[in-house]
PDB file of C-alpha atoms in Angstrom:
ATOM      1  CA  LYS C 137     -13.745  28.321  57.896  1.00  0.00           C
ATOM      2  CA  VAL C 138     -12.314  24.843  56.109  1.00  0.00           C
ATOM      3  CA  LEU C 139     -15.768  23.823  55.772  1.00  0.00           C
ATOM      4  CA  GLU C 140     -17.395  27.390  54.103  1.00  0.00           C
ATOM      5  CA  ALA C 141     -14.370  27.265  51.662  1.00  0.00           C
ATOM      6  CA  ILE C 142     -14.512  23.588  50.393  1.00  0.00           C
ATOM      7  CA  LEU C 143     -18.732  24.754  50.412  1.00  0.00           C
ATOM      8  CA  GLU C 144     -17.593  27.092  47.858  1.00  0.00           C
ATOM      9  CA  SER C 145     -15.594  25.432  46.106  1.00  0.00           C
ATOM     10  CA  ASP C 146     -16.234  23.162  42.805  1.00  0.00           C
ATOM     11  CA  TYR C 147     -16.329  20.264  44.780  1.00  0.00           C
ATOM     12  CA  LYS C 148     -19.601  17.916  44.523  1.00  0.00           C
ATOM     13  CA  ASN C 149     -19.105  15.038  46.756  1.00  0.00           C
ATOM     14  CA  LYS C 150     -19.775  14.524  50.631  1.00  0.00           C
ATOM     15  CA  ILE C 151     -17.585  16.229  53.097  1.00  0.00           C
ATOM     16  CA  GLU C 152     -17.091  14.167  56.231  1.00  0.00           C
ATOM     17  CA  ILE C 153     -16.434  16.667  59.592  1.00  0.00           C
ATOM     18  CA  ILE C 154     -15.237  14.645  62.555  1.00  0.00           C
ATOM     19  CA  LEU C 155     -15.463  16.905  66.091  1.00  0.00           C
ATOM     20  CA  GLY C 156     -12.898  15.972  69.127  1.00  0.00           C
ATOM     21  CA  LEU C 157     -13.359  16.019  72.244  1.00  0.00           C
ATOM     22  CA  GLY C 158     -11.497  19.146  73.037  1.00  0.00           C
ATOM     23  CA  TYR C 159     -14.230  20.933  70.171  1.00  0.00           C
ATOM     24  CA  GLY C 160     -16.227  23.372  72.199  1.00  0.00           C
ATOM     25  CA  ASN C 161     -19.266  24.453  69.205  1.00  0.00           C
ATOM     26  CA  LYS C 162     -20.810  20.916  68.430  1.00  0.00           C
ATOM     27  CA  LYS C 163     -24.559  22.229  68.613  1.00  0.00           C
ATOM     28  CA  GLU C 164     -24.105  24.867  66.783  1.00  0.00           C
ATOM     29  CA  ILE C 165     -22.123  22.875  63.735  1.00  0.00           C
ATOM     30  CA  GLN C 166     -24.437  20.125  63.663  1.00  0.00           C
ATOM     31  CA  GLU C 167     -27.641  22.853  63.969  1.00  0.00           C
ATOM     32  CA  LYS C 168     -26.481  24.530  61.225  1.00  0.00           C
ATOM     33  CA  TYR C 169     -25.518  22.075  58.693  1.00  0.00           C
ATOM     34  CA  LYS C 170     -28.104  19.181  59.510  1.00  0.00           C
ATOM     35  CA  ASP C 171     -29.836  20.361  56.261  1.00  0.00           C
ATOM     36  CA  ASN C 172     -27.127  19.265  54.377  1.00  0.00           C
ATOM     37  CA  GLU C 173     -27.144  15.610  52.458  1.00  0.00           C
ATOM     38  CA  ARG C 174     -23.299  16.511  51.679  1.00  0.00           C
ATOM     39  CA  ILE C 175     -21.911  16.447  54.991  1.00  0.00           C
ATOM     40  CA  GLU C 176     -21.811  14.654  57.875  1.00  0.00           C
ATOM     41  CA  ILE C 177     -20.344  15.042  62.306  1.00  0.00           C
ATOM     42  CA  TYR C 178     -19.326  12.692  63.442  1.00  0.00           C
ATOM     43  CA  GLU C 179     -18.048  12.505  66.814  1.00  0.00           C
ATOM     44  CA  ASN C 180     -16.833   9.942  69.601  1.00  0.00           C
ATOM     45  CA  VAL C 181     -14.988   8.413  66.956  1.00  0.00           C
ATOM     46  CA  LYS C 182     -13.529   5.543  67.817  1.00  0.00           C
ATOM     47  CA  ASN C 183     -12.445   4.125  64.414  1.00  0.00           C
ATOM     48  CA  MET C 184     -10.531   7.335  63.014  1.00  0.00           C
ATOM     49  CA  SER C 185      -8.216   5.285  61.454  1.00  0.00           C
ATOM     50  CA  GLU C 186     -11.397   3.860  58.810  1.00  0.00           C
ATOM     51  CA  HIS C 187     -12.697   7.569  57.788  1.00  0.00           C
ATOM     52  CA  MET C 188      -8.935   8.837  57.454  1.00  0.00           C
ATOM     53  CA  HIS C 189      -8.318   5.362  54.776  1.00  0.00           C
ATOM     54  CA  ASP C 190     -11.454   6.557  52.910  1.00  0.00           C
ATOM     55  CA  ALA C 191     -11.401  10.068  52.336  1.00  0.00           C
ATOM     56  CA  ASP C 192      -9.509  11.481  48.936  1.00  0.00           C
ATOM     57  CA  LEU C 193      -8.597  14.427  50.840  1.00  0.00           C
ATOM     58  CA  ILE C 194      -7.532  15.364  54.627  1.00  0.00           C
ATOM     59  CA  PHE C 195      -8.229  18.357  56.804  1.00  0.00           C
ATOM     60  CA  THR C 196      -6.287  18.579  60.578  1.00  0.00           C
ATOM     61  CA  SER C 197      -4.080  20.333  62.647  1.00  0.00           C
ATOM     62  CA  ALA C 198      -0.250  20.212  63.540  1.00  0.00           C
ATOM     63  CA  GLY C 199      -0.656  17.716  66.320  1.00  0.00           C
ATOM     64  CA  ARG C 200      -0.605  14.320  66.535  1.00  0.00           C
ATOM     65  CA  THR C 201      -2.683  12.988  63.783  1.00  0.00           C
ATOM     66  CA  MET C 202      -0.472  13.804  61.002  1.00  0.00           C
ATOM     67  CA  TYR C 203       1.357  10.788  62.053  1.00  0.00           C
ATOM     68  CA  GLU C 204      -2.014   8.564  60.979  1.00  0.00           C
ATOM     69  CA  ILE C 205      -2.449  10.440  58.190  1.00  0.00           C
ATOM     70  CA  ALA C 206       1.277   9.372  57.120  1.00  0.00           C
ATOM     71  CA  SER C 207       1.222   5.813  58.018  1.00  0.00           C
ATOM     72  CA  LEU C 208      -2.356   5.421  55.890  1.00  0.00           C
ATOM     73  CA  GLY C 209      -0.632   8.060  52.809  1.00  0.00           C
ATOM     74  CA  VAL C 210      -3.455   9.926  52.553  1.00  0.00           C
ATOM     75  CA  PRO C 211      -3.519  13.920  50.654  1.00  0.00           C
ATOM     76  CA  CYS C 212      -3.240  16.017  53.948  1.00  0.00           C
ATOM     77  CA  ILE C 213      -3.706  20.090  54.452  1.00  0.00           C
ATOM     78  CA  CYS C 214      -2.369  21.210  57.693  1.00  0.00           C
ATOM     79  CA  LEU C 215      -3.229  24.406  59.902  1.00  0.00           C
ATOM     80  CA  CYS C 216      -1.692  25.058  62.797  1.00  0.00           C
ATOM     81  CA  GLN C 217      -4.180  25.783  65.524  1.00  0.00           C
ATOM     82  CA  ASN C 218      -1.138  27.386  68.065  1.00  0.00           C
ATOM     83  CA  GLU C 219       2.148  28.506  68.572  1.00  0.00           C
ATOM     84  CA  ARG C 220       3.580  25.605  69.522  1.00  0.00           C
ATOM     85  CA  GLU C 221       2.169  23.668  66.622  1.00  0.00           C
ATOM     86  CA  LEU C 222       4.270  25.167  63.712  1.00  0.00           C
ATOM     87  CA  SER C 223       7.453  23.803  66.034  1.00  0.00           C
ATOM     88  CA  HIS C 224       6.106  20.472  64.415  1.00  0.00           C
ATOM     89  CA  ILE C 225       8.114  20.233  62.018  1.00  0.00           C
ATOM     90  CA  PHE C 226       6.327  16.697  60.851  1.00  0.00           C
ATOM     91  CA  GLY C 227       4.172  18.045  58.749  1.00  0.00           C
ATOM     92  CA  ASN C 228       5.889  19.578  55.908  1.00  0.00           C
ATOM     93  CA  VAL C 229       6.012  19.099  52.120  1.00  0.00           C
ATOM     94  CA  GLU C 230       9.349  16.586  52.490  1.00  0.00           C
ATOM     95  CA  ASN C 231       7.087  13.729  54.065  1.00  0.00           C
ATOM     96  CA  GLY C 232       4.085  15.317  51.878  1.00  0.00           C
ATOM     97  CA  PHE C 233       2.231  17.678  54.165  1.00  0.00           C
ATOM     98  CA  ILE C 234       0.727  20.693  52.890  1.00  0.00           C
ATOM     99  CA  ASN C 235       1.176  23.205  55.902  1.00  0.00           C
ATOM    100  CA  LEU C 236      -0.924  26.686  55.389  1.00  0.00           C
ATOM    101  CA  GLY C 237       0.426  27.451  58.466  1.00  0.00           C
ATOM    102  CA  LEU C 238      -1.583  29.374  61.646  1.00  0.00           C
ATOM    103  CA  GLY C 239      -4.655  28.520  61.338  1.00  0.00           C
ATOM    104  CA  SER C 240      -6.331  32.042  62.394  1.00  0.00           C
ATOM    105  CA  GLU C 241      -4.350  34.361  59.837  1.00  0.00           C
ATOM    106  CA  VAL C 242      -5.130  31.658  56.206  1.00  0.00           C
ATOM    107  CA  SER C 243      -8.039  33.438  54.731  1.00  0.00           C
ATOM    108  CA  LYS C 244     -11.093  31.411  53.461  1.00  0.00           C
ATOM    109  CA  GLU C 245      -9.485  31.928  49.641  1.00  0.00           C
ATOM    110  CA  GLU C 246      -6.288  30.728  50.867  1.00  0.00           C
ATOM    111  CA  ILE C 247      -8.350  27.435  51.877  1.00  0.00           C
ATOM    112  CA  LYS C 248     -10.503  27.564  49.066  1.00  0.00           C
ATOM    113  CA  GLU C 249      -7.252  27.788  46.295  1.00  0.00           C
ATOM    114  CA  THR C 250      -5.860  25.213  48.472  1.00  0.00           C
ATOM    115  CA  PHE C 251      -8.565  22.763  48.554  1.00  0.00           C
ATOM    116  CA  GLU C 252      -8.992  23.047  44.935  1.00  0.00           C
ATOM    117  CA  ASN C 253      -5.669  23.062  43.603  1.00  0.00           C
ATOM    118  CA  THR C 254      -4.830  19.963  45.735  1.00  0.00           C
ATOM    119  CA  ILE C 255      -8.541  18.099  44.747  1.00  0.00           C
ATOM    120  CA  GLU C 256      -7.595  18.351  41.126  1.00  0.00           C
ATOM    121  CA  ASP C 257      -4.177  17.359  40.422  1.00  0.00           C
ATOM    122  CA  PHE C 258      -3.960  13.790  40.827  1.00  0.00           C
ATOM    123  CA  GLN C 259      -0.541  14.097  40.561  1.00  0.00           C
ATOM    124  CA  LEU C 260       0.340  15.940  43.243  1.00  0.00           C
ATOM    125  CA  ARG C 261      -1.923  13.382  45.487  1.00  0.00           C
ATOM    126  CA  LYS C 262      -0.477  11.003  43.888  1.00  0.00           C
ATOM    127  CA  GLU C 263       3.128  12.953  44.637  1.00  0.00           C
ATOM    128  CA  MET C 264       2.139  13.180  48.824  1.00  0.00           C
ATOM    129  CA  ASN C 265       0.959   9.695  48.721  1.00  0.00           C
ATOM    130  CA  LYS C 266       4.589   8.576  46.862  1.00  0.00           C
ATOM    131  CA  ARG C 267       6.477  10.714  50.106  1.00  0.00           C
ATOM    132  CA  MET C 268       4.268  10.115  52.761  1.00  0.00           C
ATOM    133  CA  SER C 269       4.845   5.854  52.348  1.00  0.00           C
ATOM    134  CA  GLU C 270       8.535   6.704  52.330  1.00  0.00           C
ATOM    135  CA  VAL C 271       8.254   7.958  56.591  1.00  0.00           C
ATOM    136  CA  ASP C 272       9.632   5.359  58.200  1.00  0.00           C
ATOM    137  CA  LEU C 273       7.748   5.580  61.227  1.00  0.00           C
ATOM    138  CA  LYS C 274       7.979   1.594  62.829  1.00  0.00           C
ATOM    139  CA  HIS C 275      11.630   2.115  63.744  1.00  0.00           C
ATOM    140  CA  GLY C 276      11.206   5.299  65.572  1.00  0.00           C
ATOM    141  CA  PHE C 277      12.550   4.954  68.517  1.00  0.00           C
ATOM    142  CA  ASP C 278      14.873   4.034  67.229  1.00  0.00           C
ATOM    143  CA  ASN C 279      15.476   6.858  64.470  1.00  0.00           C
ATOM    144  CA  ILE C 280      15.577   8.886  68.017  1.00  0.00           C
ATOM    145  CA  LYS C 281      18.630   6.342  69.193  1.00  0.00           C
ATOM    146  CA  ARG C 282      20.545   7.344  65.911  1.00  0.00           C
ATOM    147  CA  LEU C 283      19.245  11.718  66.363  1.00  0.00           C
ATOM    148  CA  ILE C 284      20.434  11.438  70.216  1.00  0.00           C
ATOM    149  CA  LYS C 285      23.400  10.174  69.734  1.00  0.00           C
ATOM    150  CA  GLN C 286      24.218  11.735  66.043  1.00  0.00           C
ATOM    151  CA  SER C 287      23.024  15.716  68.539  1.00  0.00           C
ATOM    152  CA  TYR C 288      25.888  13.970  71.845  1.00  0.00           C
ATOM    153  CA  LYS C 289      28.490  13.855  69.291  1.00  0.00           C
ATOM    154  CA  GLU C 290      28.611  16.840  67.206  1.00  0.00           C
ATOM    155  CA  TRP C 291      27.712  19.047  70.134  1.00  0.00           C
ATOM    156  CA  LYS C 292      31.349  16.841  72.201  1.00  0.00           C
ATOM    157  CA  GLU C 293      33.157  17.381  68.710  1.00  0.00           C
ATOM    158  CA  GLU C 294      31.691  21.308  69.368  1.00  0.00           C
ATOM    159  CA  MET C 295      33.180  21.209  73.414  1.00  0.00           C
ATOM    160  CA  GLU C 296      36.121  19.679  72.024  1.00  0.00           C
ATOM    161  CA  GLU C 297      37.340  21.958  69.435  1.00  0.00           C
ATOM    162  CA  ALA C 298      36.323  24.903  72.562  1.00  0.00           C
ATOM    163  CA  GLN C 299      38.073  24.118  74.951  1.00  0.00           C
ATOM    164  CA  GLU C 300      41.335  23.537  72.134  1.00  0.00           C
ATOM    165  CA  SER C 301      40.099  27.247  71.933  1.00  0.00           C
ATOM    166  CA  LEU C 302      40.018  28.519  75.325  1.00  0.00           C
ATOM    167  CA  LEU C 303      43.423  27.067  76.096  1.00  0.00           C
ATOM    168  CA  GLU C 304      44.698  28.564  72.948  1.00  0.00           C
ATOM    169  CA  ILE C 305      43.449  31.576  74.480  1.00  0.00           C
ATOM    170  CA  GLN C 306      45.435  30.817  77.851  1.00  0.00           C
ATOM    171  CA  GLU C 307      48.456  30.080  76.881  1.00  0.00           C
ATOM    172  CA  GLN C 308      49.207  33.359  74.314  1.00  0.00           C
ATOM    173  CA  PHE C 309      47.470  35.060  77.685  1.00  0.00           C
ATOM    174  CA  TYR C 310      49.962  33.588  79.617  1.00  0.00           C
ATOM    175  CA  GLU C 311      52.192  34.194  77.050  1.00  0.00           C
ATOM    176  CA  ASP C 312      51.287  38.060  76.890  1.00  0.00           C
ATOM    177  CA  MET C 313      51.641  38.756  79.851  1.00  0.00           C
ATOM    178  CA  GLY C 314      55.561  37.702  80.061  1.00  0.00           C
ATOM    179  CA  GLY C 315      54.794  34.282  81.378  1.00  0.00           C
ATOM    180  CA  PHE C 316      54.899  30.288  80.680  1.00  0.00           C
ATOM    181  CA  GLY C 317      52.867  29.952  78.057  1.00  0.00           C
ATOM    182  CA  SER C 318      52.823  26.073  77.069  1.00  0.00           C
ATOM    183  CA  GLY C 319      52.853  22.645  79.837  1.00  0.00           C
ATOM    184  CA  GLU C 320      56.064  22.124  78.454  1.00  0.00           C
ATOM    185  CA  ASN C 321      57.408  25.909  78.968  1.00  0.00           C
ATOM    186  CA  TYR C 322      56.552  24.723  82.807  1.00  0.00           C
ATOM    187  CA  LYS C 323      57.380  22.255  83.397  1.00  0.00           C
ATOM    188  CA  SER C 324      60.756  23.417  81.497  1.00  0.00           C
ATOM    189  CA  ALA C 325      61.395  26.819  83.895  1.00  0.00           C
ATOM    190  CA  ALA C 326      60.401  23.843  86.633  1.00  0.00           C
ATOM    191  CA  GLU C 327      63.187  21.877  85.868  1.00  0.00           C
ATOM    192  CA  ASP C 328      65.623  25.005  85.404  1.00  0.00           C
ATOM    193  CA  PHE C 329      64.173  26.321  88.956  1.00  0.00           C
ATOM    194  CA  ILE C 330      64.720  22.874  91.012  1.00  0.00           C
ATOM    195  CA  ASP C 331      69.240  22.909  89.170  1.00  0.00           C
ATOM    196  CA  ALA C 332      69.459  26.691  90.891  1.00  0.00           C
ATOM    197  CA  TRP C 333      68.169  25.450  94.115  1.00  0.00           C
ATOM    198  CA  TYR C 334      70.170  22.072  93.616  1.00  0.00           C
ATOM    199  CA  SER C 335      73.281  23.917  92.691  1.00  0.00           C
ATOM    200  CA  ALA C 336      72.916  27.190  95.604  1.00  0.00           C
ATOM    201  CA  PHE C 337      72.105  23.808  97.923  1.00  0.00           C
ATOM    202  CA  LYS C 338      75.767  22.266  97.257  1.00  0.00           C
ATOM    203  CA  GLU C 339      78.032  25.466  97.402  1.00  0.00           C
ATOM    204  CA  THR C 340      76.084  27.136 100.523  1.00  0.00           C
ATOM    205  CA  GLY C 341      74.256  24.689 102.731  1.00  0.00           C
ATOM    206  CA  ASN C 342      70.869  26.654 102.202  1.00  0.00           C
ATOM    207  CA  GLY C 343      69.011  25.808  98.820  1.00  0.00           C
ATOM    208  CA  LEU C 344      67.104  28.971  99.422  1.00  0.00           C
ATOM    209  CA  GLU C 345      70.037  31.394 100.721  1.00  0.00           C
ATOM    210  CA  GLY C 346      71.945  30.179  97.871  1.00  0.00           C
ATOM    211  CA  LEU C 347      69.413  31.465  95.358  1.00  0.00           C
ATOM    212  CA  LYS C 348      68.774  34.811  97.189  1.00  0.00           C
ATOM    213  CA  GLU C 349      72.282  35.319  96.801  1.00  0.00           C
TER     214      GLU C 349
END
């Protein structure tokens, strides 16, 4: 669908197609476009980065290839190949990508329009390159650690707030039910009981019997 959209556009330069290991219709696409001099089809590519570096614009799915594309700063249009890839948040406009969403739901007309707008707009591609170059990919592990620490800190604060709220609800419940309420009230009540028991013991020699009287 992407290739057909490009062929129907005003773009007249070379088109490179790199078939991944999971692509199932290799013979069909090779046979279909074998006589088109503009189209070069590759498979089992080992020097993928070289092909990417030489490209003006790349179409890809929203998998790990996005990170390699971002490291090279090549403008890219993403089409997610399944529902899982929709959750990959890296391929977004903030990081210099145009993400069209789930590929099976994107029309050929939308692909063609997006392609033409991007390939004809040098300033847009320049901005996409700029945003990709600003993405910090060299300190990925440090970024992950920072995000985990930040998430843990936020989670801990939320748990502490929840615990405080629970204690407040618990104390209010005891007070509403005629109980003693807070820890200080428990302590005060216990001290009053001990004083009363000791006074009764001095008077009767039996603290419990004295309390009954």
